[in-house]
Structure formats: C-alpha cells, structure tokens
PDB file of C-alpha atoms in Angstrom:
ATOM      1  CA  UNK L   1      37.821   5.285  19.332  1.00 48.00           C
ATOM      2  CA  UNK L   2      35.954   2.354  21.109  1.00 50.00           C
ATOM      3  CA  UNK L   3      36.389  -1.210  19.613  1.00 50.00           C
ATOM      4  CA  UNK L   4      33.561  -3.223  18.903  1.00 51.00           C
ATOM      5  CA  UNK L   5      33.256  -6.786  20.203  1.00 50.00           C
ATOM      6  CA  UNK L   6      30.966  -9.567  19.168  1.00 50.00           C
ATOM      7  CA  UNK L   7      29.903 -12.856  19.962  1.00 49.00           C
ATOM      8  CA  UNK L   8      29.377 -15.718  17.961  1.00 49.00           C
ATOM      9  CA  UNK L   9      26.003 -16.279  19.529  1.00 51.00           C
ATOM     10  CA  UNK L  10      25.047 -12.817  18.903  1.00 49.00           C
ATOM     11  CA  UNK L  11      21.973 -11.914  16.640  1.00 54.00           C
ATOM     12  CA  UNK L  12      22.683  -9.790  13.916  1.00 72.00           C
ATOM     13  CA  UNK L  13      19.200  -8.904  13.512  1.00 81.00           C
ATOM     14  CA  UNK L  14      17.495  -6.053  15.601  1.00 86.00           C
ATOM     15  CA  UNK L  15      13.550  -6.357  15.701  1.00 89.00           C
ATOM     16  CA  UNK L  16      12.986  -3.511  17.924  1.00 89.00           C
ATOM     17  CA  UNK L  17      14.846  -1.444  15.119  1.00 90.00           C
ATOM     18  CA  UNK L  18      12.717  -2.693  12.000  1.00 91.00           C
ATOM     19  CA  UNK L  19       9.274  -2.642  14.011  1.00 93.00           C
ATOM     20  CA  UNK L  20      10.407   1.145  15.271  1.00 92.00           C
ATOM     21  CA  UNK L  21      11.212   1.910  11.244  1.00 92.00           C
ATOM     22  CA  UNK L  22       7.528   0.514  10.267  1.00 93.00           C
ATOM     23  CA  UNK L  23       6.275   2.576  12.894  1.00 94.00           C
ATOM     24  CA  UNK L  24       7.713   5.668  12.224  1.00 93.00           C
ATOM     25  CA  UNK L  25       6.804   4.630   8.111  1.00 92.00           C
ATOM     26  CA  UNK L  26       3.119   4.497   9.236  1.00 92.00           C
ATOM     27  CA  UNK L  27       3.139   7.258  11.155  1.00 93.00           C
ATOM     28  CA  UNK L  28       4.824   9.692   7.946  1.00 92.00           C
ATOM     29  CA  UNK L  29       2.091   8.242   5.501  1.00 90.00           C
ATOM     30  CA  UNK L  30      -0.796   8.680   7.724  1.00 91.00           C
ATOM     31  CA  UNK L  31       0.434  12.581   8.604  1.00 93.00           C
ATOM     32  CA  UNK L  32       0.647  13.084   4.561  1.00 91.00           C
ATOM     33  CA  UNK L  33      -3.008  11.251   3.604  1.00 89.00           C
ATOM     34  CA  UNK L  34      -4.014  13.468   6.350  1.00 91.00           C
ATOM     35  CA  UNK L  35      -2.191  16.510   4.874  1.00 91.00           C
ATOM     36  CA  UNK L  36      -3.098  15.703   1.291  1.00 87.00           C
ATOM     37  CA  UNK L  37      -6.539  15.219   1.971  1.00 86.00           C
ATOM     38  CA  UNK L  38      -6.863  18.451   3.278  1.00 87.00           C
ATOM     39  CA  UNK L  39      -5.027  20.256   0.643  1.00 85.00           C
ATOM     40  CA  UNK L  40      -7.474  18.406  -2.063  1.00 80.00           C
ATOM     41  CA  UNK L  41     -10.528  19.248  -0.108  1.00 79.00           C
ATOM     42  CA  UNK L  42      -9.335  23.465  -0.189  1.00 80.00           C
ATOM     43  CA  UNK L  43      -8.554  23.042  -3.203  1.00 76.00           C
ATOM     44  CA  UNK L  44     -12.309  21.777  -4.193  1.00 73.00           C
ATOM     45  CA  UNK L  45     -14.256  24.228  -5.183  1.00 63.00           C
ATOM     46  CA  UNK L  46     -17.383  23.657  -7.236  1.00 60.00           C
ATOM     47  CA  UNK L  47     -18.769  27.578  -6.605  1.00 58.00           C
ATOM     48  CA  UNK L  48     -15.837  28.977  -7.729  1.00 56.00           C
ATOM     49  CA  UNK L  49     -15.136  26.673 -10.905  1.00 60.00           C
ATOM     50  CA  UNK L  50     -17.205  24.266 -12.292  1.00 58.00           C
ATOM     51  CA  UNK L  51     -14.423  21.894 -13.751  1.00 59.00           C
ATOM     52  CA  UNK L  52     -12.868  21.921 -10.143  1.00 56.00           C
ATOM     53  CA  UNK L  53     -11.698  17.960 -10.684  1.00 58.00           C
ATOM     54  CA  UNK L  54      -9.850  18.569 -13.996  1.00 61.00           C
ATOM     55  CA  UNK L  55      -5.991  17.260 -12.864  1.00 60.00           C
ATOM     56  CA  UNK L  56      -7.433  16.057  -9.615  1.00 65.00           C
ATOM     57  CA  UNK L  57      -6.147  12.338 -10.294  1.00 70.00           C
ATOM     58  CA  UNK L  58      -2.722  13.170 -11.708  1.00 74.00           C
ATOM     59  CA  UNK L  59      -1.621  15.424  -8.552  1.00 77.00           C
ATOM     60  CA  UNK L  60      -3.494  12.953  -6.198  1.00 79.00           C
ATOM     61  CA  UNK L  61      -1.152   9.985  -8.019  1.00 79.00           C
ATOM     62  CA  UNK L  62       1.785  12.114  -7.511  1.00 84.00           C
ATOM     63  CA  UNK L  63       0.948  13.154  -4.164  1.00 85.00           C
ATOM     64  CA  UNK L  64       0.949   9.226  -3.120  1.00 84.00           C
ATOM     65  CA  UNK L  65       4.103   8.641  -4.583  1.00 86.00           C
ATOM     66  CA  UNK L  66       5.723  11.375  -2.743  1.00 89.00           C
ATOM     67  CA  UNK L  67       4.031   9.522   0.379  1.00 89.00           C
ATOM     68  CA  UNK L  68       4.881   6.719  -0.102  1.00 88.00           C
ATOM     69  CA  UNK L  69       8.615   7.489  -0.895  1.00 90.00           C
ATOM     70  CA  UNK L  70       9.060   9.814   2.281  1.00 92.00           C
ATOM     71  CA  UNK L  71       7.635   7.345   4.319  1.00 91.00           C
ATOM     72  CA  UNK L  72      10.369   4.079   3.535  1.00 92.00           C
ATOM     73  CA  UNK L  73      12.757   6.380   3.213  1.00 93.00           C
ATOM     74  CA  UNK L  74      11.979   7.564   6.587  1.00 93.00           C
ATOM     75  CA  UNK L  75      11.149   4.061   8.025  1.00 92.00           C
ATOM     76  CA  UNK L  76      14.270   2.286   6.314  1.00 92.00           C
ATOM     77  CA  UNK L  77      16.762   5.538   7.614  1.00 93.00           C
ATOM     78  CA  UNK L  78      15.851   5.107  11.194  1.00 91.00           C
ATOM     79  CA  UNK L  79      15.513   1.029  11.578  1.00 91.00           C
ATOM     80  CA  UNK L  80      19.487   1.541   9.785  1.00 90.00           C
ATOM     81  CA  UNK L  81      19.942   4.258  11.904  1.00 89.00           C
ATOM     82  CA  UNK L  82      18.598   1.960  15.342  1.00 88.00           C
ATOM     83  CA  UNK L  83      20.641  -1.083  13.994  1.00 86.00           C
ATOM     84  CA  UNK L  84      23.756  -2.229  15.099  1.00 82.00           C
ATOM     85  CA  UNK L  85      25.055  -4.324  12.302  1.00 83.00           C
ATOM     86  CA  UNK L  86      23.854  -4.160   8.511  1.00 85.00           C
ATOM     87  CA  UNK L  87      21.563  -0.942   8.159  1.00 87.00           C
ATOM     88  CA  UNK L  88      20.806  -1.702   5.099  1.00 89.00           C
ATOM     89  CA  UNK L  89      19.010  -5.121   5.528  1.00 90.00           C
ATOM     90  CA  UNK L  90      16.831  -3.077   8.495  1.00 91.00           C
ATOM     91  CA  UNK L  91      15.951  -0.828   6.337  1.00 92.00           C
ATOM     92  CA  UNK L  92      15.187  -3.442   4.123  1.00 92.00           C
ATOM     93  CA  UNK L  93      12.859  -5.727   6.185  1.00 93.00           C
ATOM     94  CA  UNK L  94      10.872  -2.402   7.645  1.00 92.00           C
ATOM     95  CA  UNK L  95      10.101  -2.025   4.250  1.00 92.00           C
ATOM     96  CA  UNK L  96       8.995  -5.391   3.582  1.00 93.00           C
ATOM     97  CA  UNK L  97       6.851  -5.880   6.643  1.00 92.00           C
ATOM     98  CA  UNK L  98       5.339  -2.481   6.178  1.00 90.00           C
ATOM     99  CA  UNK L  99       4.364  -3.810   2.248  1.00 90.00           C
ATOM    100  CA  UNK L 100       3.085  -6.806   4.040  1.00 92.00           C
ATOM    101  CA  UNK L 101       0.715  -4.765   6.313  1.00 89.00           C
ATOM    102  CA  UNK L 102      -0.516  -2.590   3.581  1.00 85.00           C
ATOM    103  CA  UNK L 103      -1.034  -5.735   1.457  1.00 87.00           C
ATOM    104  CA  UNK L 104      -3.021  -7.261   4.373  1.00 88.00           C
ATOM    105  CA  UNK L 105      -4.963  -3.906   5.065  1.00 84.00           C
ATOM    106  CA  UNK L 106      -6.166  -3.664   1.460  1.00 83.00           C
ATOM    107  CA  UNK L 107      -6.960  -7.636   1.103  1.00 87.00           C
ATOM    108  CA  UNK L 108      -9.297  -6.798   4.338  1.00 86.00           C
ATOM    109  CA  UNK L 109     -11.181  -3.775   2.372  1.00 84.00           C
ATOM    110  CA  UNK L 110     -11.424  -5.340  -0.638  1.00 85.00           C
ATOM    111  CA  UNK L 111     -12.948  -8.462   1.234  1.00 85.00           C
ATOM    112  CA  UNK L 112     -15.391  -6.428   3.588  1.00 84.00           C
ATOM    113  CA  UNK L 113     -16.470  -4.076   0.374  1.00 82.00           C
ATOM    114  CA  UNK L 114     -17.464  -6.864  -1.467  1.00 82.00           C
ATOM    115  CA  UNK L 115     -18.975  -8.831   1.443  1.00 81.00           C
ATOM    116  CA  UNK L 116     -20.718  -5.872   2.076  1.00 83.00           C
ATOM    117  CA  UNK L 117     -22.206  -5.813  -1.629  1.00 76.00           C
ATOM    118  CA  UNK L 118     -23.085  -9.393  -1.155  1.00 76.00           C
ATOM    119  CA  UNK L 119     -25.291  -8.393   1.782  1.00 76.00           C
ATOM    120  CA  UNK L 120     -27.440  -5.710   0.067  1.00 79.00           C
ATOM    121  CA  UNK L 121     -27.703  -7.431  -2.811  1.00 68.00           C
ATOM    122  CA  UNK L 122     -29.100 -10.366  -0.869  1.00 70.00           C
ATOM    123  CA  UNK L 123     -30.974  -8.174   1.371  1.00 70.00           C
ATOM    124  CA  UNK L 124     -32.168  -6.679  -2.011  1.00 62.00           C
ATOM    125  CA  UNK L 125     -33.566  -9.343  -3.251  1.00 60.00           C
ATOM    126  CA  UNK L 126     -35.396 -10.213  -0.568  1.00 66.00           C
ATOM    127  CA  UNK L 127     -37.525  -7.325  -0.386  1.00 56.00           C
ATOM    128  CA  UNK L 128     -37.943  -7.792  -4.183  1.00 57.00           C
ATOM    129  CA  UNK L 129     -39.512 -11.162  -3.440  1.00 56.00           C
ATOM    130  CA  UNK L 130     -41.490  -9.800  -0.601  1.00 54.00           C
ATOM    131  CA  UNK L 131     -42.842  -7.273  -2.661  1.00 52.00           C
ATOM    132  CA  UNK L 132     -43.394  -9.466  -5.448  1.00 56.00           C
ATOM    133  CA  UNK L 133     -45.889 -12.336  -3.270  1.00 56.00           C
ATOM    134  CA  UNK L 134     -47.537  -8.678  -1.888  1.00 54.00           C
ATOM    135  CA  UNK L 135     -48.589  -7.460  -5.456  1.00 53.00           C
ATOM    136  CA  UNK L 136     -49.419 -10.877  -6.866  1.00 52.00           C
ATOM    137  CA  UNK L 137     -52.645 -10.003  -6.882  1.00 49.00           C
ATOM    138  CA  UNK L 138     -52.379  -6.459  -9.035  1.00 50.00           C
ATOM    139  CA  UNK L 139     -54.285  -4.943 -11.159  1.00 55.00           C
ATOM    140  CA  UNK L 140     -54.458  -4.980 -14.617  1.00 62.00           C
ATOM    141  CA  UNK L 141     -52.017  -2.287 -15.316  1.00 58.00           C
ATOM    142  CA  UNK L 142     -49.272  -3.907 -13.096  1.00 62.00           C
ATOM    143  CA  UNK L 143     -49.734  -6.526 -15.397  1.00 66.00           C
ATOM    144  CA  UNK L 144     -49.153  -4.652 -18.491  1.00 65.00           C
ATOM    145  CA  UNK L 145     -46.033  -2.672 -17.248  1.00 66.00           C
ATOM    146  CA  UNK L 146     -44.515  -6.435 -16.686  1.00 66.00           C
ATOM    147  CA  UNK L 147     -45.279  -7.008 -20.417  1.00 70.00           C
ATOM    148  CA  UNK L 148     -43.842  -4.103 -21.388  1.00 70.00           C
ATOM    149  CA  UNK L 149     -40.554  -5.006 -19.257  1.00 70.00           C
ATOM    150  CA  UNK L 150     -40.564  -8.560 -20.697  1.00 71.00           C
ATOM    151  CA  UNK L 151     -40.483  -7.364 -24.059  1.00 71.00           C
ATOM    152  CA  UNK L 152     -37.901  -4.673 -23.178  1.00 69.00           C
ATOM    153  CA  UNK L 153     -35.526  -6.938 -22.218  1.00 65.00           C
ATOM    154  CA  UNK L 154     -36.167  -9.253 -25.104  1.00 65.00           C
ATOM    155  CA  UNK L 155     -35.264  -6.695 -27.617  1.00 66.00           C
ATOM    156  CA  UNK L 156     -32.016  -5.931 -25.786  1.00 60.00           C
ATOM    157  CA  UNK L 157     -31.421  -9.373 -25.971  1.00 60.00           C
ATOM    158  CA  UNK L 158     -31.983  -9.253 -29.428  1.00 61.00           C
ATOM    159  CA  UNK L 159     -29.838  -6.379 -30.132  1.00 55.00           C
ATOM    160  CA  UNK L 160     -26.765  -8.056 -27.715  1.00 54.00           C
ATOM    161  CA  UNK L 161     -27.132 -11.200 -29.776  1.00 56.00           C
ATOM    162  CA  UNK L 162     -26.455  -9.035 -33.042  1.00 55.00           C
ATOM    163  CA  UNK L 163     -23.275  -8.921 -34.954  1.00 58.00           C
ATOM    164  CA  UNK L 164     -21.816  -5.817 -33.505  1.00 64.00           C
ATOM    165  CA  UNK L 165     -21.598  -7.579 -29.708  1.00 61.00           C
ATOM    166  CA  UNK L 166     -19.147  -9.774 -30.415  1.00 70.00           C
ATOM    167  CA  UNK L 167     -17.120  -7.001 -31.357  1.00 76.00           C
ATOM    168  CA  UNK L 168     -18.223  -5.014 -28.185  1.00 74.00           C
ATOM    169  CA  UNK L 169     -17.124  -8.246 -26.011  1.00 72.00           C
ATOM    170  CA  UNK L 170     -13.930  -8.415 -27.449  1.00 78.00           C
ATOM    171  CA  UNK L 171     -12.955  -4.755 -27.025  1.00 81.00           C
ATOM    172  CA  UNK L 172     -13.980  -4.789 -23.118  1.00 80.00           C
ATOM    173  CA  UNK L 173     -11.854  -7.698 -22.717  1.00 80.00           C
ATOM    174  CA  UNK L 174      -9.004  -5.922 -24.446  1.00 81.00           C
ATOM    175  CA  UNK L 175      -9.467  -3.058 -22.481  1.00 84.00           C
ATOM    176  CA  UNK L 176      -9.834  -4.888 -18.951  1.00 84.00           C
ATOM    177  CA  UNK L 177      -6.461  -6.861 -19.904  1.00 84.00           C
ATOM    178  CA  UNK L 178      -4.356  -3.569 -20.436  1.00 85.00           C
ATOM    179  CA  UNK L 179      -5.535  -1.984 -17.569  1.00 84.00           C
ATOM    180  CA  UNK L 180      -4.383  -5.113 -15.529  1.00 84.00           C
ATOM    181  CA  UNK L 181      -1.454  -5.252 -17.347  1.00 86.00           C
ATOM    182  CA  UNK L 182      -0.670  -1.915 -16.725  1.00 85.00           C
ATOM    183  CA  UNK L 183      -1.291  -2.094 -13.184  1.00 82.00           C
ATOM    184  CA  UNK L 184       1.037  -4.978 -12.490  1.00 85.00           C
ATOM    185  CA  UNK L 185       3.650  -3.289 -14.412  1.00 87.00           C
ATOM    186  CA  UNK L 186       3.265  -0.010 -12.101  1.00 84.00           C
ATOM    187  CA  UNK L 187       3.218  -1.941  -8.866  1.00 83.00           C
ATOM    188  CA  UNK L 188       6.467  -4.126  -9.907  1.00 87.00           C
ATOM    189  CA  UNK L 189       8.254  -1.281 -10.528  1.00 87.00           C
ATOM    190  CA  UNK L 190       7.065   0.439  -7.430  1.00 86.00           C
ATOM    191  CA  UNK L 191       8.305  -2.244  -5.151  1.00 87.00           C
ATOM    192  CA  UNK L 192      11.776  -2.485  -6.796  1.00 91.00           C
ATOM    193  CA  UNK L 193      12.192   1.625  -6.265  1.00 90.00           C
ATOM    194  CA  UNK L 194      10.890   1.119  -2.755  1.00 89.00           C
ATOM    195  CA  UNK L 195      13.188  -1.492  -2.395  1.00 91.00           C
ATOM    196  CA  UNK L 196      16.457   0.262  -3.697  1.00 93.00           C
ATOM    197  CA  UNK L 197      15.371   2.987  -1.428  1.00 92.00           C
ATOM    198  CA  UNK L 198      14.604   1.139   1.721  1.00 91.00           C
ATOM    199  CA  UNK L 199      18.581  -0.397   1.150  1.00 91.00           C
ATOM    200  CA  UNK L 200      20.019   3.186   0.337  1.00 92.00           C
ATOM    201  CA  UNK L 201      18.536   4.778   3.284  1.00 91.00           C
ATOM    202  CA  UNK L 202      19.064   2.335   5.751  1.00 90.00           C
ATOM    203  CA  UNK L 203      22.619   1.897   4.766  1.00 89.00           C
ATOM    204  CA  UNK L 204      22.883   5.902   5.119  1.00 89.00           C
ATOM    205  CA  UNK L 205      21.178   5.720   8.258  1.00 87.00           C
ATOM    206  CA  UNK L 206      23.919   3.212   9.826  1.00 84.00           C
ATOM    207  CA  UNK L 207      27.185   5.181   8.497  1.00 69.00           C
ATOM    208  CA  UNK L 208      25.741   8.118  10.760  1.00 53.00           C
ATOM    209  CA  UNK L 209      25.755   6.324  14.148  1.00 48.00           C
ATOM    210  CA  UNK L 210      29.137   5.616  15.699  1.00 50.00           C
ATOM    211  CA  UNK L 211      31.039   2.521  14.509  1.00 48.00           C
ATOM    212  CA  UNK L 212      32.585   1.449  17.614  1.00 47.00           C
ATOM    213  CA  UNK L 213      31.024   0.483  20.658  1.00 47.00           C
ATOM    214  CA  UNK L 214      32.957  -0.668  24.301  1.00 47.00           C
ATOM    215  CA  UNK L 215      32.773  -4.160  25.599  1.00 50.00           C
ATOM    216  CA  UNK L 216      32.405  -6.112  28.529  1.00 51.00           C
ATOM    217  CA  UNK L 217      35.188  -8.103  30.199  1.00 53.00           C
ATOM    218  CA  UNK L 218      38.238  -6.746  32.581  1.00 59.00           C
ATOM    219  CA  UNK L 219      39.883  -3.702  32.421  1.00 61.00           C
ATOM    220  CA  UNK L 220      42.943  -5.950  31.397  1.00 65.00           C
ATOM    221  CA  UNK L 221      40.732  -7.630  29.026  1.00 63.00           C
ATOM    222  CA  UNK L 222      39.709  -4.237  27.413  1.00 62.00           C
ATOM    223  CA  UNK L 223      43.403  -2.472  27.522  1.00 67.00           C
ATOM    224  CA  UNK L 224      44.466  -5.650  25.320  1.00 66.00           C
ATOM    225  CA  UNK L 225      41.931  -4.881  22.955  1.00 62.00           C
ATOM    226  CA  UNK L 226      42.569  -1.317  22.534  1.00 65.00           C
ATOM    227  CA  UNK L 227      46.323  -2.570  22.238  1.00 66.00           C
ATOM    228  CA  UNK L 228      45.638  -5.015  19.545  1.00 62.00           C
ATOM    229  CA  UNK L 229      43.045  -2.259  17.905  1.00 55.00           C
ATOM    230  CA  UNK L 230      45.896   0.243  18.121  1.00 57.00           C
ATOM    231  CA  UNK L 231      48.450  -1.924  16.503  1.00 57.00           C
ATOM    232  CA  UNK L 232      46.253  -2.561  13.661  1.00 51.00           C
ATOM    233  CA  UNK L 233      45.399   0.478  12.666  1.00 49.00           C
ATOM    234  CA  UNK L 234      49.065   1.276  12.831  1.00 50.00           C
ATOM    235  CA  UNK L 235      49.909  -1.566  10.652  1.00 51.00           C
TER     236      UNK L 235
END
C-alpha cells in the first residue's frame, strides 16, 4: 500500500479528466443516434405496411433516453475514473459542461432554422412584389380572380370574428400552455436524473482506481511516511 501525499497548493480539480468524460459522452451519443437511426430507417417500411410510423415516436423517445443515460453515465464513470480526488464532482461537471454544449448546439439550430425562414420569407416576398408590378397591367380576368380572393378572405374574416373564435382562441392557448408546461416538467426532471447519475457513476468510477499513490521527497522522507502510515493503520 502506497500513501498518498498532497499539497496545500494542489488543485483538486482535474480538467483533462472532465473534458476526456465529455468526450467520451459525445462520442457514446453520436455512435447510438447513428445506431438508432439506422435501426428506425430498417425498420421503415411503407411497401410492406402502410401504417409503418404507428409507435415510431414512443420507441424513438425511449431510444433517446437510453442515449442519453449511457452516455453521462459513461462520461461521468471515466472523468471519476481519470480523477484523482472527488470522482463524483468530475463526473458531475462532465455532465454539466456536456448539458451546456448541447444547450448551445440547439440555441444555434433553433437560431439558424428560423433565420433561415426569415430569409425565404423575405426572399418570398420579393418575388411576390416583382410579380405583382409585372402583371399590373392584366387582363380582365386577373382582375376578377383578385375580387374573388378579396371577398374570400373577407368572409373568413367574418366567420373568425364570430362567436365560436373566441372559444377557438382560448382552447389553442390552453393547449400551447400544457404542452410547455409539460415540456419543462420533462426536462427538469431529466436534468436531476442525469445529475444523480453523473454523481453515482463518477463516484463508482473513482472507488475502482487505486487509493494510494507514492510521493516525492527522500527515501528517508518516504520510509517516515510509510512508518507513520503503518502505525496508523495499526492504531
């Protein structure tokens, strides 16, 4: 048994051990997208049944979670396993940073999806107008197609203005606040069970790695410790 000596001065944080954690985490969740994508695309079939979607969602939603879980408890194991003091906050903060980076990666999706709808919408509307100076000059049947459009939309403005769209309005609303509600529920929960499990596998990741490590100083230095380490485990 080797004893373990520490300095005052000494870091008890490792960052080569959390960023090696959130690599390995990234690594396990891209192999099982990969491998789950493929699985759903075999298992598409539209020749063979024509309902071929029916339970997609559910096993894709349980397919994620299985992801997700393998991967911190992967990533949290290893930057435990890589630390040399307190596996369980590694684990811990190689979870955290990789929630951070998906956060980020999303946020950036989200913002180029819907910058990217801004652009064809605008782009959209320009050829609108373009087309619009090109036929100002129609015929008379162009003409009556844009009355027939006008009034169109003024009965459906009619018809949203009745007494049934208030009603209609309020139900949406309803609906769009559960759904958020229910989201925000699922993803608090999902970060405290990522978190439990990014502590319990990073602590069990530490207890395997040996608990005692040599130090430095004299060979006098070191027989004094292994004296004084003797003595109190005999004590």
């Amino acid at each position: 048994m080797r004893l373990l000596t520490t300095s005052d001065g000494l870091p008890r944080l490792s960052w080569g051990a959390i960023i090696a954690g959130v690599i390995l985490s990234m690594i396990v969740y891209v192999v099982m997208t990969v491998l789950g994508t493929a699985i759903g695309a075999t298992l598409i079939s539209p020749m063979a049944k024509p309902d071929t979607l029916h339970g997609f969602g559910f096993g894709s939603g349980v397919w994620v979670i299985v992801t997700t879980v393998l991967g911190v408890f992967v990533g949290s194991y290893y930057a435990g396993r890589c630390a040399s003091v307190l596996g369980w906050l590694h684990g811990l903060l190689a979870w955290a940073v990789m929630t951070l980076l998906v956060v980020y990666g999303m946020t950036s999706l989200i913002t180029g999806a819907v910058s990217t709808a801004g652009s064809i919408a605008a782009t959209g509307a320009q050829v609108g107008a373009v087309a619009t100076n090109q036929t100002a000059g129609g015929s008379q049947a162009i003409d009556n197609a844009r009355q027939q459009l006008q009034a169109a939309v003024a009965s459906a403005a009619s018809a949203a203005s009745g007494p049934d769209a208030d009603q209609h309005v309020r139900q949406a609303a309803d609906t769009a606040a559960r759904g958020v509600a229910r989201a925000s529920w699922f993803s608090f929960a999902a970060l405290i069970v990522g978190a439990i499990i990014s502590i319990v596998s990073g602590a069990a990741g530490f207890r395997h790695q040996p608990p005692y490590e040599e130090g430095s100083g004299s060979a006098s230095e070191r027989a004094a410790r292994r004296a004084a380490a003797a003595h109190s485990r005999g004590a």
